[in-house]
Coordinates of C-alpha atoms in Angstrom, one line a residue:
M26 CA 103.0 -127.1 -91.5
N27 CA 101.9 -126.9 -95.1
V28 CA 98.4 -125.4 -94.7
T29 CA 97.8 -125.4 -98.4
Q30 CA 98.2 -129.2 -98.4
W31 CA 96.1 -129.5 -95.2
I32 CA 93.2 -127.6 -97.0
K33 CA 93.6 -129.9 -100.0
D34 CA 93.5 -133.0 -97.7
I35 CA 90.3 -131.7 -96.1
I36 CA 88.6 -131.2 -99.5
S37 CA 89.7 -134.6 -100.8
N38 CA 88.7 -136.5 -97.7
P39 CA 85.1 -137.9 -97.9
E40 CA 84.7 -137.5 -94.1
R41 CA 83.3 -134.1 -93.0
K42 CA 85.6 -132.1 -90.8
S43 CA 84.7 -129.7 -88.0
M44 CA 86.2 -126.5 -86.7
P45 CA 84.0 -124.6 -84.3
I46 CA 85.3 -121.2 -83.1
M47 CA 85.4 -122.2 -79.5
T48 CA 87.6 -121.4 -76.6
H49 CA 85.4 -120.3 -73.7
P50 CA 84.5 -123.8 -72.6
G51 CA 88.2 -124.4 -72.1
I52 CA 88.4 -121.5 -69.7
E53 CA 85.7 -123.2 -67.5
L54 CA 87.5 -126.5 -67.8
I55 CA 90.6 -125.1 -66.1
G56 CA 88.5 -123.3 -63.4
K57 CA 89.3 -119.7 -64.6
K58 CA 87.2 -116.8 -65.6
V59 CA 87.0 -115.0 -68.9
I60 CA 88.9 -112.0 -67.6
D61 CA 91.8 -114.3 -66.6
A62 CA 92.1 -115.7 -70.2
V63 CA 91.8 -112.4 -72.0
T64 CA 94.5 -110.8 -69.9
D65 CA 96.9 -113.6 -69.4
G66 CA 98.5 -115.4 -72.4
D67 CA 99.4 -118.5 -70.4
I68 CA 95.9 -119.0 -69.1
H69 CA 94.5 -118.4 -72.6
F70 CA 96.7 -121.2 -73.9
Q71 CA 95.9 -123.5 -71.1
A72 CA 92.2 -123.1 -71.9
I73 CA 92.8 -124.0 -75.6
K74 CA 94.8 -127.0 -74.6
A75 CA 92.2 -128.2 -72.1
L76 CA 89.4 -127.9 -74.6
N77 CA 91.4 -129.8 -77.2
E78 CA 92.2 -132.6 -74.8
S79 CA 88.5 -132.9 -73.8
F80 CA 87.1 -132.6 -77.3
P81 CA 89.9 -133.7 -79.7
N82 CA 87.7 -134.2 -82.8
A83 CA 88.1 -130.7 -84.2
A84 CA 90.3 -130.3 -87.3
A85 CA 92.0 -127.2 -85.8
C86 CA 92.0 -125.2 -82.6
T87 CA 91.1 -121.5 -82.4
T88 CA 92.0 -118.7 -80.0
I89 CA 89.4 -116.4 -78.4
M90 CA 87.6 -114.0 -80.9
D91 CA 88.2 -110.9 -78.8
L92 CA 87.3 -107.9 -80.9
T93 CA 88.6 -105.4 -78.4
V94 CA 92.4 -106.2 -78.3
E95 CA 93.3 -104.1 -81.2
A96 CA 91.0 -101.2 -80.2
E97 CA 92.5 -101.1 -76.8
A98 CA 96.0 -100.8 -78.3
F99 CA 94.7 -97.7 -80.1
G100 CA 93.6 -96.3 -76.8
A101 CA 89.9 -97.2 -76.7
E102 CA 88.4 -97.6 -73.2
L103 CA 86.9 -101.1 -72.5
R104 CA 84.3 -102.5 -70.3
M105 CA 85.6 -105.7 -68.7
S106 CA 83.9 -108.1 -66.3
E107 CA 84.7 -111.5 -64.8
N108 CA 82.8 -113.7 -67.3
E109 CA 81.8 -111.6 -70.3
V110 CA 83.9 -110.9 -73.4
P111 CA 85.3 -107.3 -73.2
T112 CA 83.5 -104.6 -75.1
V113 CA 84.5 -101.1 -76.2
S114 CA 82.7 -98.6 -73.8
T115 CA 83.2 -95.2 -75.3
R116 CA 83.8 -93.6 -78.7
L117 CA 87.6 -92.7 -79.2
L118 CA 87.3 -90.6 -82.4
S119 CA 84.7 -88.2 -83.7
N120 CA 86.1 -86.2 -86.6
F121 CA 88.8 -85.9 -89.2
D122 CA 91.2 -84.1 -86.9
D123 CA 91.0 -86.9 -84.3
V124 CA 91.7 -89.4 -87.0
N125 CA 94.5 -87.4 -88.4
R126 CA 96.2 -87.1 -85.0
L127 CA 95.7 -90.8 -84.3
E128 CA 99.0 -92.7 -84.0
V129 CA 99.4 -96.3 -85.2
P130 CA 100.3 -98.1 -81.9
S131 CA 103.2 -100.6 -81.5
L132 CA 102.5 -104.3 -80.9
A133 CA 103.7 -103.8 -77.3
K134 CA 100.6 -101.9 -76.4
A135 CA 97.8 -103.1 -74.1
R136 CA 97.0 -106.9 -74.3
V137 CA 98.5 -107.5 -77.7
P138 CA 101.7 -109.3 -76.2
Q139 CA 99.5 -111.6 -74.2
Y140 CA 97.6 -112.7 -77.3
L141 CA 100.8 -113.3 -79.2
K142 CA 102.0 -115.3 -76.2
A143 CA 98.9 -117.5 -76.3
D144 CA 99.3 -118.0 -80.0
A145 CA 103.0 -119.0 -79.7
L146 CA 102.3 -121.4 -76.8
A147 CA 99.4 -123.0 -78.6
A148 CA 101.4 -123.4 -81.8
A149 CA 104.3 -125.0 -79.9
N150 CA 102.3 -127.4 -77.7
I151 CA 99.2 -128.5 -79.6
D152 CA 99.6 -131.2 -82.2
K153 CA 97.1 -129.8 -84.7
P154 CA 96.7 -126.5 -86.6
V155 CA 96.0 -123.5 -84.5
F156 CA 94.2 -120.4 -85.8
A157 CA 94.8 -117.2 -84.0
G158 CA 92.2 -114.4 -84.0
C159 CA 92.3 -110.8 -85.3
I160 CA 89.8 -108.2 -86.1
G161 CA 89.3 -106.8 -89.6
P162 CA 90.1 -103.2 -90.5
Y163 CA 86.5 -101.9 -91.0
S164 CA 85.3 -103.5 -87.8
L165 CA 88.3 -102.0 -86.0
A166 CA 87.5 -98.6 -87.4
G167 CA 83.9 -98.9 -86.3
R168 CA 84.9 -99.6 -82.7
L169 CA 87.1 -96.6 -82.7
Y170 CA 84.7 -94.2 -84.4
D171 CA 81.4 -95.7 -83.3
M172 CA 79.6 -98.2 -85.6
T173 CA 76.6 -96.0 -86.3
E174 CA 78.7 -93.0 -86.9
I175 CA 81.0 -94.7 -89.3
M176 CA 78.1 -96.0 -91.4
M177 CA 77.0 -92.5 -91.9
A178 CA 80.5 -91.1 -92.4
I179 CA 81.0 -93.4 -95.3
Y180 CA 78.6 -91.1 -97.2
T181 CA 79.2 -87.7 -95.5
E182 CA 83.0 -87.9 -94.7
P183 CA 84.5 -90.7 -96.8
E184 CA 88.0 -89.2 -96.6
T185 CA 87.8 -89.5 -92.7
V186 CA 86.7 -93.1 -92.9
T187 CA 89.3 -94.0 -95.5
L188 CA 92.2 -92.5 -93.5
L189 CA 91.0 -94.3 -90.4
I190 CA 90.8 -97.7 -92.1
E191 CA 94.2 -97.1 -93.6
K192 CA 95.7 -96.6 -90.1
C193 CA 93.9 -99.7 -88.8
T194 CA 95.2 -101.6 -91.8
Q195 CA 98.8 -100.6 -91.1
F196 CA 98.4 -101.8 -87.5
L197 CA 96.7 -105.1 -88.5
L198 CA 99.3 -105.8 -91.1
G199 CA 102.0 -105.7 -88.5
Y200 CA 99.9 -107.6 -86.1
C201 CA 99.2 -110.4 -88.7
K202 CA 102.9 -110.7 -89.4
A203 CA 103.6 -111.1 -85.7
I204 CA 100.9 -113.7 -85.4
K205 CA 102.5 -115.5 -88.4
E206 CA 105.8 -115.5 -86.6
T207 CA 104.4 -117.3 -83.6
G208 CA 104.1 -120.5 -85.7
V209 CA 100.3 -120.8 -85.9
A210 CA 98.8 -122.2 -89.1
G211 CA 96.7 -119.1 -89.7
V212 CA 94.4 -116.4 -88.5
V213 CA 90.6 -116.0 -88.4
L214 CA 90.2 -112.4 -89.5
A215 CA 86.9 -111.2 -88.1
E216 CA 85.1 -108.5 -90.0
P217 CA 81.5 -108.7 -88.8
A218 CA 80.7 -105.0 -89.3
A219 CA 81.4 -105.3 -93.0
G220 CA 78.3 -107.4 -93.3
L221 CA 76.2 -104.3 -92.6
L222 CA 77.4 -102.8 -95.9
S223 CA 76.4 -103.4 -99.5
N224 CA 78.7 -105.6 -101.5
E225 CA 80.2 -102.6 -103.3
D226 CA 80.9 -100.8 -100.0
C227 CA 82.1 -104.0 -98.4
Y228 CA 84.6 -104.2 -101.2
N229 CA 85.7 -100.5 -101.0
Y230 CA 85.9 -100.2 -97.2
S231 CA 86.9 -103.7 -96.2
S232 CA 88.0 -106.2 -98.9
I233 CA 90.5 -104.1 -100.6
F234 CA 92.3 -103.5 -97.3
I235 CA 92.0 -107.1 -96.2
K236 CA 93.5 -108.2 -99.5
R237 CA 96.6 -106.1 -98.7
I238 CA 97.0 -108.0 -95.4
I239 CA 96.4 -111.4 -97.1
D240 CA 98.8 -110.6 -99.9
A241 CA 101.5 -109.8 -97.3
V242 CA 101.1 -112.8 -95.0
Q243 CA 99.2 -115.7 -96.7
D244 CA 101.3 -118.5 -98.2
D245 CA 101.6 -122.2 -98.2
N246 CA 102.3 -122.2 -94.5
F247 CA 99.8 -119.6 -93.3
A248 CA 96.1 -119.2 -94.1
V249 CA 93.7 -116.4 -93.6
V250 CA 90.1 -117.4 -92.8
L251 CA 87.8 -114.4 -93.3
H252 CA 84.9 -114.3 -90.9
N253 CA 81.9 -112.1 -91.6
C254 CA 78.9 -113.0 -89.6
G255 CA 77.0 -109.9 -90.7
N256 CA 76.9 -111.2 -94.2
T257 CA 73.6 -112.7 -95.2
G258 CA 74.9 -113.6 -98.7
H259 CA 74.8 -110.1 -100.2
C260 CA 78.6 -109.4 -99.8
T261 CA 79.9 -112.9 -100.4
P262 CA 81.6 -111.8 -103.7
A263 CA 83.4 -109.0 -101.8
M264 CA 84.7 -111.6 -99.4
I265 CA 85.8 -113.9 -102.1
S266 CA 87.7 -111.1 -103.7
T267 CA 90.1 -110.8 -100.8
G268 CA 91.9 -114.0 -101.7
A269 CA 91.5 -115.6 -98.4
K270 CA 92.0 -119.4 -98.3
G271 CA 88.9 -119.8 -96.2
L272 CA 85.6 -118.0 -95.6
H273 CA 83.6 -118.3 -92.3
F274 CA 79.9 -117.5 -92.3
G275 CA 77.6 -116.6 -89.5
N276 CA 74.2 -118.2 -88.7
R277 CA 72.3 -115.6 -90.7
A278 CA 73.7 -116.9 -94.0
D279 CA 72.3 -119.7 -96.0
M280 CA 75.2 -122.2 -96.2
V281 CA 74.0 -123.8 -99.4
E282 CA 73.8 -120.5 -101.1
A283 CA 77.2 -119.5 -99.7
L284 CA 78.8 -122.8 -100.9
N285 CA 77.3 -122.4 -104.4
A286 CA 78.8 -118.9 -104.6
C287 CA 82.3 -120.0 -103.6
P288 CA 85.1 -121.7 -105.6
I289 CA 85.4 -125.4 -104.7
N290 CA 89.0 -125.0 -103.7
L291 CA 88.1 -122.6 -100.9
L292 CA 87.3 -123.8 -97.5
V293 CA 83.8 -122.6 -96.5
M294 CA 82.9 -122.7 -92.8
G295 CA 79.8 -122.2 -90.7
N296 CA 77.3 -121.8 -89.3
V297 CA 75.5 -123.5 -86.3
D298 CA 74.1 -120.7 -84.1
P299 CA 76.5 -120.1 -81.2
V300 CA 73.8 -118.8 -78.9
E301 CA 70.4 -120.2 -79.9
V302 CA 71.7 -123.7 -80.6
F303 CA 75.1 -124.2 -78.9
K304 CA 74.1 -122.5 -75.7
M305 CA 70.3 -122.4 -75.4
S306 CA 69.2 -125.7 -77.0
S307 CA 69.1 -129.2 -75.7
P308 CA 71.7 -131.8 -76.7
E309 CA 69.1 -133.5 -78.9
D310 CA 68.4 -130.2 -80.7
V311 CA 72.1 -129.5 -81.2
F312 CA 72.5 -133.0 -82.7
R313 CA 69.5 -132.5 -85.0
V314 CA 70.6 -129.1 -86.2
T315 CA 74.1 -130.2 -86.8
D316 CA 73.0 -133.3 -88.7
N317 CA 70.5 -131.3 -90.8
L318 CA 73.2 -128.8 -91.8
L319 CA 75.6 -131.7 -92.7
E320 CA 72.9 -133.3 -94.8
K321 CA 72.1 -130.0 -96.7
T322 CA 75.7 -129.5 -97.5
R323 CA 76.6 -133.2 -98.2
K324 CA 77.6 -132.5 -101.9
F325 CA 80.2 -129.8 -101.0
P326 CA 83.5 -131.3 -100.2
N327 CA 85.0 -128.0 -99.2
F328 CA 82.5 -127.5 -96.4
V329 CA 83.8 -127.5 -92.8
I330 CA 81.1 -127.4 -90.2
S331 CA 81.6 -124.8 -87.6
S332 CA 79.8 -122.4 -85.2
G333 CA 78.4 -119.3 -86.8
C334 CA 80.7 -117.1 -84.6
D335 CA 82.8 -117.4 -81.4
T336 CA 80.8 -119.6 -79.0
P337 CA 79.9 -117.6 -75.8
P338 CA 80.7 -118.6 -72.1
D339 CA 78.6 -121.2 -70.3
I340 CA 77.9 -123.6 -73.1
P341 CA 76.7 -127.0 -71.7
F342 CA 79.4 -129.6 -72.3
E343 CA 76.6 -132.0 -73.3
N344 CA 75.9 -129.7 -76.2
I345 CA 79.5 -129.7 -77.4
E346 CA 79.4 -133.5 -77.2
A347 CA 76.2 -133.7 -79.2
F348 CA 77.8 -131.5 -81.9
Y349 CA 80.8 -133.8 -82.3
Q350 CA 78.6 -136.9 -82.0
A351 CA 76.5 -135.7 -85.0
V352 CA 79.6 -135.1 -87.1
D353 CA 80.9 -138.6 -86.2
E354 CA 77.6 -140.3 -86.9
F355 CA 77.2 -138.5 -90.2
N356 CA 80.7 -139.7 -91.3
H357 CA 79.6 -143.3 -90.6
K358 CA 76.3 -143.3 -92.2

């Protein structure tokens, strides 16, 4: 599909579109557990398909935002349980020599083939754009080196950090090319750790590397949506500098400020709280919060309402219905 035209159509359409980053409710719809979907590409796809069939109003589908797939390919040990998103359990690298010896893995490592399988099945069998998921280079480096340690190493061992991010970028560049080959419309590139940095450091340790990936894969048929839920607004300029066709903001950001800072031809997405609102609130509160956000952003045609991050397991289906009902009623006011 021509994703550039798809974006132009969204911006020119007076109706507000929605695109929550949401897959876990689909896992529950097909009677499976999180561990089944994150280890089996077919089950992952079936979850995406089931969720789309039950809630067809989203402008696009998304795959699971699993920020451990790439780290596992590098050799990181994970903690996996039946119904929780996997996490990195131990630090893999601790000094320059470790980083220097680190090999950039092939795309055949760990669960990468299963995620590419899910991408390909979704692209071939779902009749709307599908956006795959991928971690960003700084966030990947932080999972390999330890997030606290890499924050300090930026100032004490910048050459170590730069070398590690370079190796992460090499891997992610190949991964994003493979994702593009599956036929999906784009990728949500998740770089939440970069939101912990200043705008200057976000640019130097994240954005310039992401721009290399974007320059290599983004075109009229493939879009990169850059997600940074750590950004409270302070590093929005660094995000814009990457050239991504879309930016996705977390619930800590002020969406009106974000929209004012972004070019009008850029899709800007966010930012209903995935836990406090989608999971923990009543349907009435989900409706109210969604409607309030739509009202506040009414004047911005490039706004696509979304969750602030990947929605967690065990979201009440009534809350999902309330979210889409609020969007529908707003469009008919």
